[in-house]
Each structure stands twice: as structure tokens, then as C-alpha cells.
Short mmCIF file of C-alpha atoms in Angstrom, two decimals:
data_model
loop_
_atom_site.label_atom_id
_atom_site.label_comp_id
_atom_site.label_asym_id
_atom_site.label_seq_id
_atom_site.Cartn_x
_atom_site.Cartn_y
_atom_site.Cartn_z
CA MET O 234 -5.35 22.85 -12.68
CA THR O 235 -7.03 20.32 -14.94
CA GLN O 236 -6.91 20.29 -18.70
CA ASP O 237 -10.73 20.37 -19.05
CA ASN O 238 -11.54 21.33 -22.63
CA ALA O 239 -8.52 23.51 -23.13
CA SER O 240 -6.19 20.78 -24.37
CA PRO O 241 -5.42 20.51 -28.05
CA ALA O 242 -6.50 16.87 -28.00
CA ASN O 243 -10.03 17.96 -27.07
CA MET O 244 -10.40 20.77 -29.61
CA SER O 245 -12.14 20.16 -32.90
CA ASN O 246 -9.72 22.40 -34.78
CA PRO O 247 -5.94 22.31 -34.24
CA VAL O 248 -4.51 25.32 -32.42
CA LYS O 249 -2.74 27.54 -34.87
CA PRO O 250 0.79 28.75 -34.06
CA PRO O 251 0.45 31.98 -32.05
CA GLU O 252 2.63 33.87 -34.48
CA ALA O 253 0.14 33.11 -37.24
CA ASP O 254 -2.88 34.20 -35.24
CA SER O 255 -4.17 37.49 -33.99
CA THR O 256 -2.69 39.46 -31.13
CA VAL O 257 -5.91 38.97 -29.21
CA TYR O 258 -5.68 35.18 -29.53
CA LYS O 259 -2.06 35.22 -28.41
CA THR O 260 -2.96 37.38 -25.42
CA LEU O 261 -5.69 34.94 -24.45
CA LEU O 262 -3.27 31.99 -24.64
CA GLU O 263 -0.69 33.75 -22.53
CA SER O 264 -3.18 34.86 -19.88
CA THR O 265 -4.11 31.27 -18.90
CA LYS O 266 -2.26 29.11 -16.40
CA ALA O 267 -1.92 26.45 -19.07
CA ILE O 268 1.40 26.92 -20.88
CA PRO O 269 1.14 26.63 -24.68
CA TRP O 270 4.09 25.45 -26.76
CA LYS O 271 5.05 24.29 -30.22
CA ILE O 272 7.96 22.10 -31.41
CA ASP O 273 9.07 21.71 -35.03
CA TRP O 274 9.30 17.95 -35.61
CA ARG O 275 12.13 18.06 -38.16
CA THR O 276 14.51 20.17 -36.06
CA MET O 277 13.10 19.25 -32.65
CA THR O 278 13.30 22.92 -31.66
CA PHE O 279 10.76 25.08 -29.88
CA SER O 280 9.18 27.59 -32.21
CA TYR O 281 7.12 28.91 -29.30
CA ILE O 282 6.59 28.49 -25.59
CA GLY O 283 4.32 30.63 -23.43
CA PRO O 284 5.88 33.17 -21.07
CA GLN O 285 3.99 31.51 -18.18
CA ILE O 286 6.77 28.91 -18.15
CA GLU O 287 9.05 31.37 -16.38
CA THR O 288 6.47 32.03 -13.66
CA LEU O 289 6.01 28.32 -13.06
CA LEU O 290 9.52 26.91 -13.41
CA GLY O 291 11.80 29.96 -13.40
CA TRP O 292 13.31 29.21 -16.82
CA ALA O 293 13.01 32.07 -19.32
CA PRO O 294 11.15 31.24 -22.56
CA GLU O 295 14.27 31.89 -24.64
CA SER O 296 16.12 29.16 -22.70
CA TRP O 297 13.77 26.54 -24.18
CA VAL O 298 15.61 26.01 -27.43
CA SER O 299 15.16 22.32 -28.23
CA ALA O 300 13.44 19.15 -27.03
CA GLY O 301 16.76 18.42 -25.33
CA ASP O 302 16.12 21.29 -22.92
CA TRP O 303 12.68 19.84 -22.17
CA ALA O 304 14.18 16.41 -21.45
CA ALA O 305 17.09 17.81 -19.41
CA ARG O 306 14.65 19.68 -17.14
CA MET O 307 12.90 16.53 -16.11
CA HIS O 308 13.38 14.36 -13.04
CA PRO O 309 15.96 11.62 -13.81
CA GLU O 310 13.52 8.91 -12.69
CA ASP O 311 10.90 10.15 -15.16
CA ARG O 312 13.06 11.19 -18.08
CA GLU O 313 13.68 7.94 -19.94
CA TRP O 314 10.15 6.57 -19.98
CA VAL O 315 8.51 9.96 -20.67
CA VAL O 316 10.82 10.79 -23.58
CA ASP O 317 10.52 7.29 -25.08
CA TYR O 318 6.75 7.31 -24.72
CA CYS O 319 6.24 10.78 -26.17
CA VAL O 320 8.59 10.18 -29.11
CA SER O 321 6.99 6.84 -30.01
CA GLN O 322 3.46 8.25 -29.77
CA SER O 323 4.41 11.31 -31.82
CA ARG O 324 6.03 9.21 -34.55
CA SER O 325 2.82 7.22 -34.76
CA GLY O 326 0.82 10.41 -35.02
CA ILE O 327 -1.07 9.70 -31.80
CA ASP O 328 -2.19 12.52 -29.51
CA HIS O 329 -1.09 11.78 -25.96
CA GLU O 330 -0.32 13.12 -22.51
CA ALA O 331 2.28 12.41 -19.82
CA ASP O 332 2.75 13.31 -16.16
CA TYR O 333 6.28 13.97 -14.91
CA ARG O 334 8.30 16.05 -12.48
CA ALA O 335 9.82 19.16 -14.04
CA LEU O 336 12.92 20.84 -12.61
CA THR O 337 12.60 24.44 -11.48
CA LYS O 338 15.46 26.89 -11.80
CA ASP O 339 15.97 26.85 -8.02
CA GLY O 340 16.40 23.04 -7.98
CA GLU O 341 12.92 21.94 -6.89
CA TYR O 342 10.52 19.72 -8.82
CA ILE O 343 6.93 20.43 -9.87
CA TRP O 344 4.49 17.89 -11.26
CA ILE O 345 3.56 18.69 -14.86
CA ARG O 346 0.97 17.23 -17.19
CA ASP O 347 1.95 17.65 -20.85
CA VAL O 348 -0.93 17.29 -23.31
CA VAL O 349 0.33 16.83 -26.86
CA HIS O 350 -1.38 17.13 -30.25
CA VAL O 351 0.38 15.92 -33.40
CA LEU O 352 0.15 18.13 -36.48
CA ARG O 353 0.55 16.57 -39.95
CA ASN O 354 1.22 18.13 -43.31
CA ALA O 355 -0.77 17.54 -46.50
CA ASP O 356 1.16 14.31 -47.13
CA GLY O 357 0.22 12.97 -43.71
CA GLU O 358 3.73 13.34 -42.31
CA VAL O 359 4.35 14.63 -38.79
CA GLU O 360 5.14 18.32 -39.09
CA ALA O 361 4.93 19.70 -35.57
CA LEU O 362 3.83 19.04 -32.02
CA ILE O 363 1.71 21.53 -30.15
CA GLY O 364 0.43 21.29 -26.66
CA PHE O 365 -0.13 22.65 -23.19
CA MET O 366 1.71 22.12 -19.93
CA PHE O 367 -0.38 22.11 -16.77
CA ASP O 368 0.78 22.43 -13.18
CA ILE O 369 -0.75 19.39 -11.42
CA SER O 370 1.27 19.61 -8.20
CA GLU O 371 -1.78 20.15 -6.00
CA ARG O 372 -3.59 17.27 -7.67
CA LYS O 373 -0.59 15.00 -7.06
CA LYS O 374 -0.49 16.02 -3.40
CA THR O 375 -4.16 15.14 -3.12
CA GLU O 376 -3.58 11.80 -4.85
CA GLU O 377 -0.71 11.02 -2.48
CA LYS O 378 -2.90 11.85 0.52
CA LEU O 379 -5.65 9.61 -0.82
CA LEU O 380 -3.18 6.77 -1.41
CA GLN O 381 -1.85 7.15 2.11
CA LEU O 382 -5.38 7.18 3.49
CA GLN O 383 -6.21 4.08 1.46
CA LYS O 384 -3.10 2.36 2.83
CA GLU O 385 -4.03 3.28 6.39
CA LEU O 386 -7.58 2.03 5.88
CA GLU O 387 -6.27 -1.21 4.43
CA GLU O 388 -3.98 -1.65 7.41
CA LEU O 389 -6.89 -0.97 9.75
CA SER O 390 -8.98 -3.57 7.95
CA PHE O 391 -6.38 -6.18 8.94
CA GLN O 392 -6.07 -4.92 12.51
CA ASP O 393 -8.18 -5.85 15.50
CA GLY O 394 -9.94 -2.70 16.63
CA LEU O 395 -9.59 -3.43 20.34
CA THR O 396 -6.17 -5.01 20.82
CA ARG O 397 -4.42 -3.46 17.77
CA VAL O 398 -2.87 -6.79 16.83
CA ALA O 399 -3.69 -8.53 13.54
CA ASN O 400 -7.26 -9.72 13.20
CA ARG O 401 -8.94 -12.91 11.95
CA ARG O 402 -9.01 -11.61 8.39
CA MET O 403 -5.26 -11.15 8.42
CA PHE O 404 -4.79 -14.58 9.98
CA ASP O 405 -6.82 -16.18 7.19
CA SER O 406 -4.52 -14.55 4.62
CA ILE O 407 -1.28 -15.40 6.41
CA ILE O 408 -2.11 -19.01 7.11
CA GLN O 409 -2.83 -19.61 3.42
CA VAL O 410 0.48 -18.03 2.38
CA GLU O 411 2.46 -20.01 4.94
CA TRP O 412 0.55 -23.19 4.14
CA THR O 413 1.47 -22.88 0.48
CA ASN O 414 5.11 -22.15 1.32
CA ALA O 415 5.33 -25.12 3.70
CA ARG O 416 3.76 -27.47 1.17
CA ARG O 417 5.99 -26.28 -1.66
CA ASN O 418 9.20 -26.55 0.38
CA SER O 419 8.21 -29.61 2.46
CA GLN O 420 8.83 -27.69 5.68
CA PRO O 421 7.00 -27.86 9.00
CA LEU O 422 4.34 -25.33 9.87
CA SER O 423 3.16 -24.96 13.46
CA LEU O 424 0.06 -23.33 14.86
CA ILE O 425 -0.69 -22.38 18.46
CA MET O 426 -4.22 -21.49 19.58
CA LEU O 427 -4.68 -19.88 23.00
CA ASP O 428 -7.79 -19.13 25.02
CA ILE O 429 -8.18 -17.14 28.26
CA ASP O 430 -9.53 -19.38 31.00
CA TYR O 431 -12.93 -18.47 32.47
CA PHE O 432 -13.04 -15.15 30.66
CA LYS O 433 -16.83 -14.93 30.87
CA GLN O 434 -16.56 -15.04 34.65
CA TYR O 435 -13.84 -12.37 34.44
CA ASN O 436 -16.16 -10.08 32.48
CA ASP O 437 -19.10 -10.76 34.77
CA HIS O 438 -17.07 -9.93 37.86
CA TYR O 439 -14.89 -7.00 36.68
CA GLY O 440 -17.12 -5.57 33.96
CA HIS O 441 -16.65 -5.34 30.20
CA ILE O 442 -14.46 -2.23 30.30
CA GLN O 443 -11.88 -3.98 32.45
CA GLY O 444 -12.45 -7.09 30.35
CA ASP O 445 -11.40 -5.12 27.27
CA ASP O 446 -8.32 -3.86 29.12
CA CYS O 447 -7.49 -7.45 30.01
CA LEU O 448 -7.69 -8.51 26.37
CA LYS O 449 -5.35 -5.66 25.40
CA GLN O 450 -2.88 -6.68 28.09
CA VAL O 451 -2.96 -10.35 27.10
CA ALA O 452 -2.51 -9.45 23.42
CA GLU O 453 0.49 -7.27 24.24
CA ILE O 454 2.09 -10.04 26.31
CA LEU O 455 1.50 -12.84 23.83
CA SER O 456 2.62 -10.79 20.82
CA SER O 457 6.16 -10.96 22.22
CA ALA O 458 6.18 -14.78 22.41
CA GLY O 459 7.24 -15.28 18.79
CA THR O 460 10.83 -14.19 18.34
CA ARG O 461 11.36 -14.36 14.57
CA ALA O 462 10.33 -11.83 11.96
CA ASN O 463 7.96 -14.23 10.21
CA ASP O 464 6.26 -15.48 13.38
CA PHE O 465 2.70 -14.16 13.20
CA PHE O 466 0.34 -13.34 16.06
CA ALA O 467 -3.35 -12.43 15.80
CA ARG O 468 -6.60 -12.25 17.69
CA PHE O 469 -8.69 -15.16 16.43
CA GLY O 470 -11.93 -13.96 18.02
CA GLY O 471 -13.35 -13.24 21.45
CA GLU O 472 -10.75 -14.23 24.04
CA GLU O 473 -8.90 -16.53 21.64
CA PHE O 474 -5.53 -15.80 19.99
CA VAL O 475 -3.30 -17.60 17.49
CA LEU O 476 0.40 -17.88 16.67
CA VAL O 477 1.52 -19.01 13.21
CA LEU O 478 5.08 -20.38 13.26
CA PRO O 479 6.59 -21.13 9.83
CA GLN O 480 9.51 -23.56 9.60
CA THR O 481 8.94 -24.61 13.20
CA ASP O 482 8.90 -28.25 14.29
CA SER O 483 6.73 -29.76 17.00
CA ASP O 484 9.28 -29.52 19.83
CA ALA O 485 10.04 -25.85 19.12
CA ALA O 486 6.32 -25.05 18.88
CA LYS O 487 5.64 -26.64 22.28
CA LYS O 488 8.43 -24.58 23.83
CA ILE O 489 6.89 -21.39 22.44
CA ALA O 490 3.48 -22.48 23.72
CA GLU O 491 4.94 -23.00 27.19
CA ARG O 492 6.56 -19.59 26.97
CA CYS O 493 3.13 -18.09 26.26
CA ARG O 494 1.60 -19.81 29.26
CA LYS O 495 4.43 -18.68 31.56
CA LEU O 496 4.34 -15.10 30.28
CA ILE O 497 0.66 -14.81 31.17
CA PHE O 498 1.18 -16.40 34.56
CA LYS O 499 4.14 -14.12 35.24
CA ALA O 500 1.95 -11.07 34.57
CA GLN O 501 -0.15 -12.03 37.64
CA ILE O 502 -3.35 -10.52 36.29
CA PRO O 503 -5.94 -10.87 39.10
CA HIS O 504 -8.89 -13.17 38.34
CA ALA O 505 -11.00 -13.56 41.46
CA LYS O 506 -13.59 -15.78 39.76
CA SER O 507 -11.24 -18.27 38.14
CA LEU O 508 -11.81 -21.85 39.20
CA ILE O 509 -8.08 -22.55 38.91
CA GLY O 510 -6.46 -19.89 41.05
CA PRO O 511 -6.36 -16.17 41.86
CA VAL O 512 -4.65 -15.08 38.62
CA LEU O 513 -5.46 -15.20 34.93
CA THR O 514 -4.34 -18.30 32.98
CA ILE O 515 -4.62 -19.62 29.44
CA SER O 516 -5.27 -22.96 27.77
CA VAL O 517 -3.26 -23.86 24.68
CA GLY O 518 -3.57 -26.17 21.69
CA VAL O 519 -0.56 -26.85 19.47
CA GLY O 520 -0.18 -28.54 16.11
CA THR O 521 2.57 -29.10 13.55
CA VAL O 522 2.29 -30.35 9.99
CA ILE O 523 4.26 -30.69 6.78
CA PRO O 524 1.36 -30.19 4.36
CA GLY O 525 0.83 -32.60 1.51
CA TYR O 526 -0.93 -31.63 -1.70
CA GLN O 527 -4.08 -33.41 -0.58
CA ASP O 528 -4.15 -31.61 2.80
CA GLU O 529 -6.28 -28.57 3.54
CA SER O 530 -5.35 -25.77 5.93
CA VAL O 531 -8.86 -25.65 7.39
CA ASP O 532 -8.52 -29.26 8.58
CA PHE O 533 -5.24 -28.40 10.26
CA ILE O 534 -6.75 -25.36 11.99
CA ASN O 535 -9.68 -27.44 13.19
CA SER O 536 -7.36 -30.10 14.58
CA VAL O 537 -5.44 -27.52 16.61
CA ASP O 538 -8.69 -25.97 17.78
CA GLN O 539 -9.77 -29.44 18.95
CA ARG O 540 -6.57 -29.69 21.01
CA LEU O 541 -7.37 -26.34 22.59
CA TYR O 542 -10.80 -27.69 23.47
CA GLN O 543 -9.15 -30.75 25.04
CA ALA O 544 -6.88 -28.51 27.11
CA LYS O 545 -9.95 -26.75 28.51
CA GLN O 546 -11.70 -30.05 29.16
CA LEU O 547 -8.68 -31.36 31.07
CA GLY O 548 -8.76 -28.57 33.60
CA ARG O 549 -7.35 -25.53 31.71
CA ASN O 550 -4.00 -23.77 32.28
CA CYS O 551 -2.33 -26.49 30.25
CA ILE O 552 -1.01 -27.30 26.78
CA ILE O 553 -2.18 -30.07 24.49
CA GLY O 554 -0.02 -30.63 21.41
CA GLY O 555 1.19 -33.18 18.95
CA ASN O 556 1.99 -33.81 15.31
#
């Protein structure tokens, strides 16, 4: 339930204490799902709390004696900041609201929104706090679902739709992070770029559906080539893939590149139209750099891509690498 225009902060005239108003007005207050309450500022005791509190939380109205009871019936993770915030705002005479998890009598927690209006006396001193509690559990559930959906959509935006490995967008982000780390710490950063040999001929012969299946299979195989948690694999585009290897020198990078080539060969994926042999192969370009502050990552990527091009020019199914 939302506060709409029922909250004291939105009313032109302060809500009078129920005991000072008519029976009809009190009945109206107590028939809503919003739970009205009043605390005397000097004693910090409840002078009133709506009977709806028992329906919502299980605690009888008479058990709400002081602000201490309010604070004690709050989730431990919320208690300190909510109490500090509400007290400081009240002392300053500022109307406010806070969301927190309230403890039910049976040990569960319900999300509450407390909307608070500060009452002052003729001298301008804080005299009392009045407000409404609202059950916002359903709203919180909806917010959590939306946050989860947003997270899933964000993850999908960094995932290649076909192969389910990271996509070019994710690669662009990762390479910049690792480039900065390598430059700051003067550590080597290696990059491997891989391309399926004669993939156009594969598609033409087997069809695009089987071509897509081939890309999925290659992605699954190559994603296991990096063995460390921070090794990063992605689809670069088309039939091209990349491996980002932080803190990896040239010799180690070449060994991983050779592992990639052997893993694909070992899979023995038929390729009847390859000009190299009867099974699918890959060409590989490898580069390693310790970035200087004048170096740019795009130049490094282009240099590795050039080595991949050289590997294809030299007959494919081979690795071209260097510092």
C-alpha cells in the first residue's frame, strides 16, 4: 500500500491526536490499512498507536510503550541507521520517512514505511511526532524482482546470444580494466585472437544452422583453455574469439595458444571443404605487452589482430606470436 495523500507530511493541517477528535474520525483512522501513531517527544512514549498494528505484526497496541519498543522490533541491520536518521530529522523539525524491516511476533520480518510529521508547540519546540506505518512488503518484492530482472538483462547485454560466452562489449570493458592494471603494476598482459579456418566454406557446405552449432562447440572448447580465474574468453565477432591473459608472459601465452589449437584439433569436427584437411582448425595470433603510459590498448589489439592475419596468410592452422 502506498502513502498517497494519506500521510501527515502531505496534509495541509496536522492530524490531531485521536483522543482529541471525534469518535467518527477515530473510527476512520482505525479502518484504514495505514497504522496511525503518536509519540510524545519529551518522554519518548507512545500516546497512541492504531489497533491495526496487531493485525500486521502481531504485537498488541498496549505492548508499544516507548520508542525503545519500536527500535527493538526492527531488523538488526536496519535499526542503527533508521533510529539515528529519524532522531536527527525529528530534532531538526524535519518531516521524513524511512523504510525498514519490522519484526512480527512470530519471528518474521515485514517491510514497513514510516511516514513522520513533527509537531511543534507555540515556542517552536518539538512537542510530538505523529505518523503512519504502511505495509510495503509487496512493493519491496516487486522492487526485488525488478532489480533481479535488471541484473539478468545486464548480464545478457554482456553475453553473446549464440554461444553464451562473453561478447565484444564485455571484451572492450575487460581489456581496458586489465590494461590499466598492467600499466599501473608494470606487469605483462597477453592477448590471443583465434579465427576458425575456412568458416565461410563450412557454412556454405553444411548450412548456417550447423554453422551456428559449430560456433557453439568451438566456444565451449576454447572457453576451457584459460585455467585461471581472471583469464577471460569472449567471442570477438563472427568466427573470431579472444583470450585475455593478465599477468601472463609471452612464453606462457604461446603455450595457451597451442593448447587452444590442439583442443580444436582433438575435437575432430568434420570440415569437408577445408583446404587444410578433413577436420576443423583455427589460426591464432598472440601478443604480450607491459603497457607504458604512452601506449594505447587499441594499438595492442590491432597488432595481435595483424598476427592473426599473418597466420591465415601463412597457410592457417598455425600460431603467430611475439612481444
